[in-house]
Amino acid sequence: MLNADKTLTSGMTSNDKQIDVLMRRYAKAAPRTSVSGHLDADELSAFAEGSLPPATRAGYVSHLADCDDCRKQASALAISSGAVVRTEESPSTVVSGRSFWQILAGLFALPVLRYAAFAAVLLMVAGVAFVALRQSRQSRNRSGMIAANEPVNQQRESAIKPPAELQEGSRGNKQADTDTRPAPSPPPSAGNDQIAKAETTTKPAEAVAGTGLMKEAPPAAPITAEKKPAQGEVAQTAPSYAPVPPGDVVTQKKQEDYREAQTRSGISGPRQQQQKLDADKFGQERERDATKDVARTDDLARKSGAPASVAANQPPPSPRRAMDEKAKGPMRNMENNSINRNENLGRVEAPKTTSTGGSDRAATEEAPQTRSAGGRKFRRQGAAWVDQKFKASMTLKSVSRGSDAFDDLDSGLRSIAQQLGGEVIVVWKGKAYLIK
Amino acid sequence: MRGFSSAKRILSLTPKQIDELILAGADRLLARATNARLLTAQTLTKRLRRVTEKYVLRHDPAAAAATINGFLDGLHADELCLVMACEQGDQTAWSELFEGYAATVRSAARVSSSSESMADDLAQSIWAELHGLKAREDGTAAGKLAYYSGAGSLGGWLRAVVGQLAIDQHRKQAKVVQTEEDSELDRLVLSEAEPDGAHAFQTAASPEDLLAGNMAAADVEKALGQAIAELADEDRLLMKLYYFEGLRLREAGAVLGVHEATASRRLTRIHGEVRQRVEAILMKEHGWTKSEASRSLAEVAEHLQTEVEPMLTGKADATLRSSPASG
């Protein structure tokens, strides 16, 4: 109330103030008037409570405007009867009783739209300012993109690099690391050690876990540690938006080819479970490859004069890839190391062989070390395929292909033997068979 | 005009139709009442007929049936039944009336009295008046309850009765003892004794003395009174409530049945109308131009402003909140 009166006073124009002053003085000086026919108590209370018909009320209003006595009583009754509270609450009830269209029309009323227009202007200004600031910020970021990209490369490099603990930690880890890069071939061994190492080459996770057999493996040369600074230099000197060097293009192509080969083979990692059918499909091709590899290994052994056992234990090299690796030189080899290590983490490594000479360390050969046949996994051990379920404690039963004993074997076992070719050690119904 | 009268005559209800409406309204009233107190529609009909004549047909002889039904359905059924039962000598109804409204009567008596003892005396007088000290021809007590229509609440009616009775008592005392006490009731009584309001005008003669020396101010004041008299009843009542009775805008709006904001807008509009009327009167009576009339009005207002300013600043917000009449 006080606020409303103050608002009225402060919101008055100069003309209104003049009338207000005149009225105040006139009210003090004006004589009190009273007309005949005062309202009785029932009429006054009915008027004060607003319960009269409009025509009746209009007549009473006319009387009250002229009769000071009745007006005084009526105003006192209206105030005491709570009419003030009723009129204060009435706007809310009016609002709540309005229809949807009335409310909608109220939203677009001029008194509301003037505020809405002001708010819209504010929003537009804020939007323009936001866009302008954002563009300027983007331009600044673009100018500092070279510096901004270096940490990204370094981070990527650090992701490639194994942690120091992994590099200098357990020997098992080192052994696993050697499996993922072209390193000197492990020394030949025979018997159970060969089988165990074959497992480590195809199961990096197990190798990381560390087994007793793995401890016998020599520590791998820190090739990765030697070559990473060079890669770091490349990453630091070559911004991300720089064109890819030709050598990298070749490397990328090789990497893609290798990835494609891995995908096609589907013999390792989680994809193996999903792509069993693909593995069976390409089983025949792999059998032919294996046969060729065996023959190639024998030739190399004869040429180098190395013992046949050593040659047999070496994975079959790929002459073409070996030549490529030589042509690329050590730098190329370093890149391949990092790429292969990155790609082969958790994957099946291609057979990595070196030529008999130490200078041919870069001439690594990648060939499938594991195969699947008949729903089983086989590891290459020399020229033989060994069932993963095979244990050293098992007694091998030797069976020759084409013999009667071979014909007596289960069809599934025979199918596996035919798919893999060569010497195959298969664990079938708890028994180990050496099929030649 | 003749057609309008004939149409109005056609639309007017016959007495028989009005009786039927009232009888039906009595039935509905009894149906609405939570306690009919053994009253019948026939008992109520006479009362309702009188009430309808007073509040509807007197002011709108051609009132439609809907208007009458609306009025009858708006009556306070329970309270009217209680009052009528009291009139018929229902002691239970009397007990309920006293228990239910003794506090209301007492409160109204305190407001209208200057002391507790006077308030007690006034309250006792009210109950006596309600019960009726005299008897009618039919033997029933001629109490004030017979004037309750049910249009307003019983509590509001009792407060109005207490107020009027307080004025009557004060008037009687004022006639015996010429009191010098300056109170609102004194002003009412004195103005009643002197219908021309000369005394009240004399009490506020000092501003007039200030204006008397200035002919322009007198002219403006006269024009102002004329302009106010020409206002519509609602507007005039609002001006009287705000400037004469000293009500706040919220209270003035409550008397008129409008919100405070509505009353404020109306007052601003009335200011403009009054200004136009005053200028028109000054131009007509004195042959002034509009600019001359405006300048004269502004000069008078400025002169009054300088007189009133110290008083307004001295009373600060209290003066702004209260009426100019009371301030």
XYZ file of N, CA and C in Angstrom, chain A residues 1-9 11-12 14-35 38-49 51-91, chain B residues 54-56 58-60 71 76 147-153 156-157 159-161 164 167 184 187-188 191-192 196-197 200-201 204 207 210-211 220-221 224-225 228 233-234 236-237 239-245 247-251 253-260 264 267-268 271 274-275 297-298 300-301 304-305 307-308 311 317 319-322 324 327:
516
model
N 0.843 -1.204 0.000
C 0.000 0.000 0.000
C 0.864 1.234 0.000
N 1.798 1.251 0.912
C 2.694 2.388 0.968
C 3.445 2.510 -0.349
N 3.847 1.377 -0.862
C 4.573 1.410 -2.116
C 3.700 1.951 -3.230
N 2.448 1.516 -3.231
C 1.553 1.976 -4.284
C 1.317 3.465 -4.184
N 1.146 3.944 -2.968
C 0.940 5.380 -2.820
C 2.190 6.153 -3.222
N 3.335 5.603 -2.845
C 4.564 6.278 -3.239
C 4.734 6.234 -4.748
N 4.350 5.081 -5.307
C 4.439 4.970 -6.752
C 3.534 5.984 -7.422
N 2.376 6.112 -6.857
C 1.443 7.083 -7.429
C 2.028 8.479 -7.332
N 2.603 8.792 -6.194
C 3.154 10.136 -6.015
C 4.355 10.366 -6.912
N 5.118 8.692 -9.570
C 4.815 8.519 -10.984
C 3.936 9.611 -11.556
N 3.582 10.539 -10.728
C 2.717 11.617 -11.210
C 3.498 12.549 -12.120
N 3.856 16.430 -13.721
C 3.771 17.734 -13.050
C 2.327 18.211 -12.992
N 1.565 17.890 -14.055
C 0.155 18.282 -14.060
C -0.612 17.560 -12.967
N -0.322 16.233 -12.827
C -1.005 15.470 -11.790
C -0.650 15.987 -10.405
N 0.605 16.370 -10.245
C 1.009 16.885 -8.934
C 0.281 18.180 -8.603
N 0.086 18.986 -9.617
C -0.657 20.230 -9.374
C -2.080 19.924 -8.920
N -2.713 18.986 -9.595
C -4.080 18.626 -9.205
C -4.078 17.980 -7.833
N -3.037 17.181 -7.568
C -2.959 16.524 -6.272
C -2.857 17.557 -5.151
N -2.031 18.538 -5.360
C -1.894 19.585 -4.343
C -3.205 20.340 -4.173
N -3.821 20.655 -5.266
C -5.105 21.379 -5.196
C -6.159 20.548 -4.482
N -6.175 19.267 -4.783
C -7.188 18.403 -4.159
C -6.947 18.274 -2.658
N -5.690 18.171 -2.287
C -5.408 18.040 -0.858
C -5.872 19.290 -0.106
N -5.580 20.433 -0.676
C -6.001 21.651 -0.012
C -7.532 21.803 -0.053
N -8.100 21.427 -1.146
C -9.560 21.541 -1.266
C -10.257 20.614 -0.274
N -9.726 19.410 -0.084
C -10.343 18.466 0.837
C -10.301 18.983 2.267
N -9.240 19.706 2.596
C -9.160 20.242 3.949
C -10.140 21.399 4.145
N -10.357 22.146 3.088
C -11.196 23.330 3.215
C -12.656 23.067 2.913
N -12.915 21.961 2.228
C -14.281 21.740 1.767
C -15.198 21.417 2.940
N -16.433 21.865 2.882
C -17.384 21.565 3.951
C -17.798 20.107 3.896
N -18.091 19.547 5.054
C -18.602 18.188 5.118
C -20.037 18.196 4.636
N -20.351 17.290 3.828
C -21.688 17.242 3.237
C -22.397 15.989 3.695
N -23.660 16.107 3.765
C -24.466 14.952 4.119
C -25.813 15.113 3.440
N -26.264 14.050 2.865
C -27.548 14.086 2.168
C -28.565 13.287 2.972
N -29.938 8.310 4.721
C -28.706 7.547 4.937
C -28.948 6.057 4.730
N -27.911 5.400 4.454
C -27.979 3.946 4.305
C -28.060 3.313 5.698
N -28.895 2.288 5.785
C -28.964 1.584 7.064
C -27.811 0.589 7.180
N -27.781 -0.060 8.316
C -26.668 -0.968 8.606
C -26.615 -2.123 7.618
N -27.783 -2.620 7.238
C -27.812 -3.746 6.314
C -27.296 -3.333 4.942
N -27.656 -2.146 4.509
C -27.191 -1.668 3.208
C -25.693 -1.390 3.229
N -25.256 -0.802 4.309
C -23.825 -0.511 4.405
C -22.985 -1.791 4.396
N -23.434 -2.764 5.182
C -22.653 -4.004 5.225
C -22.715 -4.737 3.891
N -23.894 -4.706 3.256
C -24.004 -5.363 1.947
C -23.125 -4.671 0.921
N -23.080 -3.347 0.959
C -22.210 -2.628 0.019
C -20.740 -2.903 0.323
N -20.410 -2.870 1.610
C -19.014 -3.075 1.974
C -18.522 -4.458 1.570
N -19.424 -5.411 1.582
C -19.023 -6.765 1.215
C -19.203 -7.039 -0.268
N -21.881 -7.397 -2.085
C -22.868 -8.434 -2.396
C -24.174 -7.848 -2.927
N -24.082 -6.706 -3.570
C -25.290 -6.064 -4.091
C -25.344 -6.207 -5.604
N -26.542 -6.203 -6.169
C -26.662 -6.178 -7.629
C -26.054 -4.890 -8.179
N -25.607 -4.908 -9.423
C -24.918 -3.726 -9.984
C -25.759 -2.461 -9.924
N -27.026 -2.555 -10.249
C -27.857 -1.345 -10.257
C -27.979 -0.774 -8.849
N -28.160 -1.649 -7.896
C -28.277 -1.211 -6.509
C -26.972 -0.595 -6.034
N -25.921 -1.232 -6.396
C -24.610 -0.744 -5.970
C -24.326 0.633 -6.563
N -24.729 0.829 -7.822
C -24.498 2.132 -8.461
C -25.232 3.232 -7.702
N -26.436 2.926 -7.273
C -27.173 3.927 -6.499
C -26.494 4.228 -5.182
N -25.963 3.230 -4.552
C -25.283 3.437 -3.281
C -23.968 4.197 -3.480
N -23.319 3.910 -4.591
C -22.071 4.636 -4.870
C -22.358 6.120 -5.005
N -23.421 6.430 -5.690
C -23.793 7.840 -5.862
C -24.068 8.488 -4.506
N -24.735 7.744 -3.655
C -25.029 8.302 -2.328
C -23.752 8.454 -1.508
N -22.916 7.446 -1.560
C -21.692 7.489 -0.760
C -20.744 8.581 -1.241
N -20.798 8.896 -2.515
C -19.926 9.946 -3.025
C -20.311 11.308 -2.470
N -21.535 11.448 -2.065
C -21.995 12.750 -1.579
C -22.219 12.783 -0.073
N -22.404 11.608 0.550
C -22.716 11.573 1.977
C -21.464 11.188 2.766
N -20.956 12.136 3.487
C -19.733 11.878 4.246
C -19.946 10.842 5.340
N -21.110 10.913 6.014
C -21.365 9.993 7.118
C -21.391 8.547 6.632
N -22.195 8.319 5.619
C -22.316 6.951 5.116
C -20.998 6.470 4.517
N -20.290 7.381 3.835
C -19.012 6.987 3.226
C -18.023 6.577 4.309
N -18.037 7.306 5.396
C -17.116 6.959 6.479
C -17.445 5.583 7.056
N -18.722 5.349 7.267
C -19.108 4.042 7.812
C -18.848 2.917 6.817
N -19.168 3.192 5.583
C -18.980 2.144 4.572
C -17.501 1.803 4.414
N -16.660 2.814 4.430
C -15.226 2.541 4.283
C -14.699 1.788 5.499
N -15.198 2.172 6.685
C -14.759 1.461 7.882
C -15.210 0.005 7.849
N -16.412 -0.231 7.398
C -16.899 -1.604 7.304
C -16.141 -2.401 6.251
N -15.877 -1.760 5.140
C -15.159 -2.476 4.068
C -13.767 -2.883 4.524
N -13.128 -1.983 5.248
C -11.773 -2.305 5.712
C -11.822 -3.406 6.775
N -12.794 -3.296 7.676
C -12.860 -4.283 8.754
C -13.399 -5.631 8.290
N -14.142 -5.634 7.206
C -14.723 -6.899 6.744
C -13.768 -7.705 5.889
N -12.567 -7.199 5.698
C -11.600 -7.961 4.918
C -11.729 -7.768 3.437
N -12.402 -6.721 3.021
C -12.521 -6.466 1.587
C -11.170 -6.158 0.973
N -10.280 -5.598 1.788
C -8.949 -5.290 1.271
C -8.249 -6.571 0.863
N -8.375 -7.564 1.738
C -7.717 -8.830 1.441
C -8.338 -9.477 0.210
N -9.652 -9.386 0.108
C -10.321 -9.997 -1.045
C -9.878 -9.349 -2.346
N -9.811 -8.046 -2.358
C -9.414 -7.377 -3.591
C -7.955 -7.605 -3.913
N -7.142 -7.808 -2.865
C -5.741 -8.095 -3.133
C -5.576 -9.473 -3.730
N -6.438 -10.388 -3.319
C -6.332 -11.752 -3.837
C -7.018 -11.915 -5.178
N -7.896 -11.009 -5.512
C -8.681 -11.180 -6.723
C -7.840 -11.257 -7.985
N -6.755 -10.488 -8.150
C -6.004 -10.606 -9.396
C -5.474 -12.000 -9.639
N -36.227 -4.139 -1.717
C -35.271 -3.132 -1.252
C -34.011 -3.090 -2.096
N -33.501 -4.246 -2.417
C -32.189 -4.289 -3.058
C -32.229 -4.484 -4.567
N -33.353 -4.929 -5.083
C -33.385 -5.190 -6.529
C -34.420 -4.315 -7.223
N -36.314 -1.865 -6.272
C -36.318 -0.414 -6.057
C -35.342 0.282 -6.999
N -34.239 -0.340 -7.228
C -33.216 0.265 -8.088
C -33.353 -0.176 -9.541
N -34.005 -1.294 -9.757
C -34.191 -1.782 -11.125
C -35.568 -2.435 -11.208
N -29.682 -12.710 -7.026
C -29.640 -12.049 -5.722
C -30.088 -12.985 -4.612
N -27.035 -15.017 2.399
C -26.389 -15.895 3.378
C -27.470 -16.746 4.033
N -34.207 -6.327 10.562
C -33.649 -5.564 9.438
C -32.501 -6.287 8.737
N -32.213 -7.433 9.248
C -31.134 -8.175 8.579
C -31.712 -8.875 7.356
N -31.111 -8.627 6.215
C -31.634 -9.169 4.959
C -30.923 -10.440 4.509
N -29.728 -10.616 4.995
C -28.954 -11.745 4.489
C -28.103 -11.387 3.282
N -28.242 -10.139 2.793
C -27.422 -9.752 1.637
C -25.940 -9.729 2.021
N -25.676 -9.184 3.194
C -24.304 -9.201 3.692
C -24.185 -10.236 4.795
N -22.983 -10.383 5.281
C -22.776 -11.351 6.357
C -23.376 -10.816 7.649
N -20.793 -8.642 9.508
C -20.691 -7.284 8.965
C -21.890 -6.439 9.336
N -23.023 -7.052 9.297
C -24.232 -6.310 9.673
C -24.172 -5.897 11.133
N -21.520 -5.362 12.924
C -20.555 -4.264 13.067
C -21.173 -2.940 12.632
N -21.940 -2.992 11.549
C -22.597 -1.763 11.083
C -23.616 -1.276 12.106
N -24.316 -2.216 12.692
C -25.310 -1.837 13.705
C -24.617 -1.212 14.907
N -23.491 2.347 13.997
C -24.589 3.318 13.949
C -25.127 3.611 15.343
N -22.845 5.989 17.031
C -23.048 7.369 16.563
C -24.293 7.964 17.213
N -13.549 12.136 15.441
C -14.276 11.917 14.192
C -15.777 11.889 14.441
N -17.157 15.283 14.682
C -17.333 15.899 13.371
C -18.599 15.407 12.705
N -18.837 14.102 12.866
C -20.055 13.548 12.275
C -21.293 14.172 12.907
N -21.625 17.871 11.949
C -22.061 18.051 10.569
C -23.520 17.659 10.421
N -23.931 16.696 11.239
C -25.339 16.310 11.201
C -26.211 17.431 11.764
N -25.440 22.349 6.597
C -24.705 23.102 5.583
C -23.196 22.964 5.717
N -22.784 22.358 6.850
C -21.352 22.110 6.997
C -20.567 23.363 7.286
N -17.775 22.797 9.936
C -16.626 22.061 9.410
C -15.817 22.935 8.470
N -16.480 23.749 7.685
C -15.776 24.644 6.786
C -14.945 25.645 7.563
N -11.650 24.359 8.976
C -10.580 24.310 7.988
C -10.507 25.620 7.223
N -6.784 27.447 5.423
C -6.357 27.395 4.025
C -7.160 28.338 3.150
N -5.869 31.618 3.348
C -4.671 31.769 2.527
C -5.037 32.000 1.068
N -6.074 31.324 0.647
C -6.475 31.452 -0.749
C -7.310 32.701 -1.020
N -9.811 29.132 -8.896
C -9.382 27.748 -9.130
C -10.076 26.811 -8.162
N -10.189 27.246 -6.922
C -10.842 26.378 -5.938
C -12.310 26.152 -6.279
N -12.487 23.879 -9.118
C -12.137 22.521 -8.699
C -13.349 21.826 -8.072
N -14.067 22.542 -7.198
C -15.253 21.948 -6.596
C -16.294 21.590 -7.632
N -15.150 18.470 -9.561
C -15.332 17.228 -8.793
C -16.796 16.825 -8.776
N -19.950 9.073 -10.556
C -20.121 8.713 -9.144
C -18.939 7.890 -8.628
N -18.536 6.912 -9.419
C -17.412 6.063 -8.986
C -16.152 6.895 -8.810
N -15.936 10.135 -8.354
C -16.109 11.076 -7.253
C -15.939 10.380 -5.905
N -16.493 9.165 -5.832
C -16.338 8.417 -4.588
C -14.871 8.087 -4.320
N -12.268 9.818 -5.327
C -11.607 11.047 -4.886
C -11.954 11.373 -3.440
N -13.188 11.157 -3.082
C -13.595 11.461 -1.702
C -12.923 10.501 -0.731
N -12.900 9.236 -1.105
C -12.279 8.259 -0.216
C -10.794 8.550 -0.031
N -10.137 8.949 -1.117
C -8.681 9.151 -1.052
C -8.323 10.481 -0.416
N -9.003 11.539 -0.841
C -8.607 12.861 -0.362
C -9.403 13.304 0.857
N -10.647 12.899 0.962
C -11.476 13.375 2.076
C -11.399 12.434 3.270
N -11.532 11.126 2.989
C -11.518 10.159 4.086
C -10.104 9.752 4.462
N -8.208 7.568 3.046
C -7.899 6.153 2.887
C -6.693 5.971 1.978
N -6.029 4.881 2.190
C -4.965 4.513 1.263
C -5.596 3.978 -0.013
N -4.781 3.898 -1.016
C -5.319 3.432 -2.304
C -5.863 2.015 -2.200
N -5.181 1.183 -1.441
C -5.657 -0.193 -1.291
C -7.005 -0.213 -0.589
N -7.158 0.608 0.413
C -8.429 0.648 1.136
C -9.529 1.274 0.288
N -9.627 1.241 -2.902
C -9.970 0.233 -3.904
C -10.844 -0.855 -3.319
N -10.600 -1.213 -2.064
C -11.414 -2.247 -1.430
C -12.855 -1.790 -1.278
N -13.062 -0.539 -0.941
C -14.433 -0.026 -0.829
C -15.132 -0.092 -2.180
N -14.379 0.198 -3.219
C -14.959 0.168 -4.562
C -14.939 -1.231 -5.176
N -14.294 -2.141 -4.513
C -14.255 -3.504 -5.034
C -13.262 -3.692 -6.150
N -12.213 -2.878 -6.179
C -11.182 -3.000 -7.213
C -9.827 -3.138 -6.552
N -8.869 -3.575 -7.341
C -7.514 -3.755 -6.836
C -6.830 -2.408 -6.668
N -5.798 -2.433 -5.864
C -5.046 -1.214 -5.578
C -4.485 -0.588 -6.853
N -5.209 3.047 -8.455
C -4.150 4.004 -8.776
C -4.307 4.524 -10.198
N -7.177 6.904 -10.381
C -6.889 8.208 -9.776
C -6.062 9.073 -10.726
N -5.131 8.449 -11.400
C -4.338 9.210 -12.365
C -5.217 9.741 -13.500
N -7.268 12.621 -12.283
C -6.482 13.865 -12.209
C -6.514 14.594 -13.543
N -10.006 16.056 -14.098
C -10.253 17.228 -13.243
C -9.515 18.434 -13.802
N -8.316 18.219 -14.241
C -7.538 19.328 -14.798
C -8.237 19.905 -16.035
N -3.649 27.800 -13.046
C -3.750 26.592 -12.218
C -2.379 26.193 -11.688
N -1.373 26.313 -12.545
C -0.031 25.936 -12.122
C 0.485 26.874 -11.037
N -1.286 28.590 -8.847
C -1.969 28.309 -7.582
C -1.411 27.039 -6.949
N -1.218 26.036 -7.771
C -0.688 24.782 -7.242
C 0.704 24.982 -6.678
N 0.420 26.745 -3.371
C -0.007 25.815 -2.325
C 1.104 24.834 -1.991
N 1.841 24.484 -3.023
C 2.923 23.519 -2.796
C 3.945 24.090 -1.819
N 3.351 26.156 0.427
C 2.767 26.196 1.771
C 2.719 24.811 2.395
N 2.426 23.849 1.555
C 2.220 22.492 2.063
C 3.543 21.766 2.242
N 5.020 21.123 5.665
C 4.179 20.205 6.417
C 4.387 18.770 5.931
N 6.775 10.266 5.399
C 5.950 9.288 4.698
C 4.563 9.189 5.288
N 2.559 11.383 6.040
C 1.664 12.280 5.332
C 1.311 11.725 3.959
N 2.308 11.127 3.324
C 2.052 10.576 1.996
C 1.097 9.409 2.060
N 1.254 8.620 3.118
C 0.411 7.447 3.213
C -1.007 7.815 3.598
N -1.127 8.782 4.422
C -2.463 9.134 4.885
C -3.096 10.132 3.934
N -4.883 13.555 2.646
C -4.670 14.971 2.876
C -5.649 15.514 3.913
N -4.280 14.443 7.162
C -2.953 14.979 7.388
C -3.027 16.436 7.448
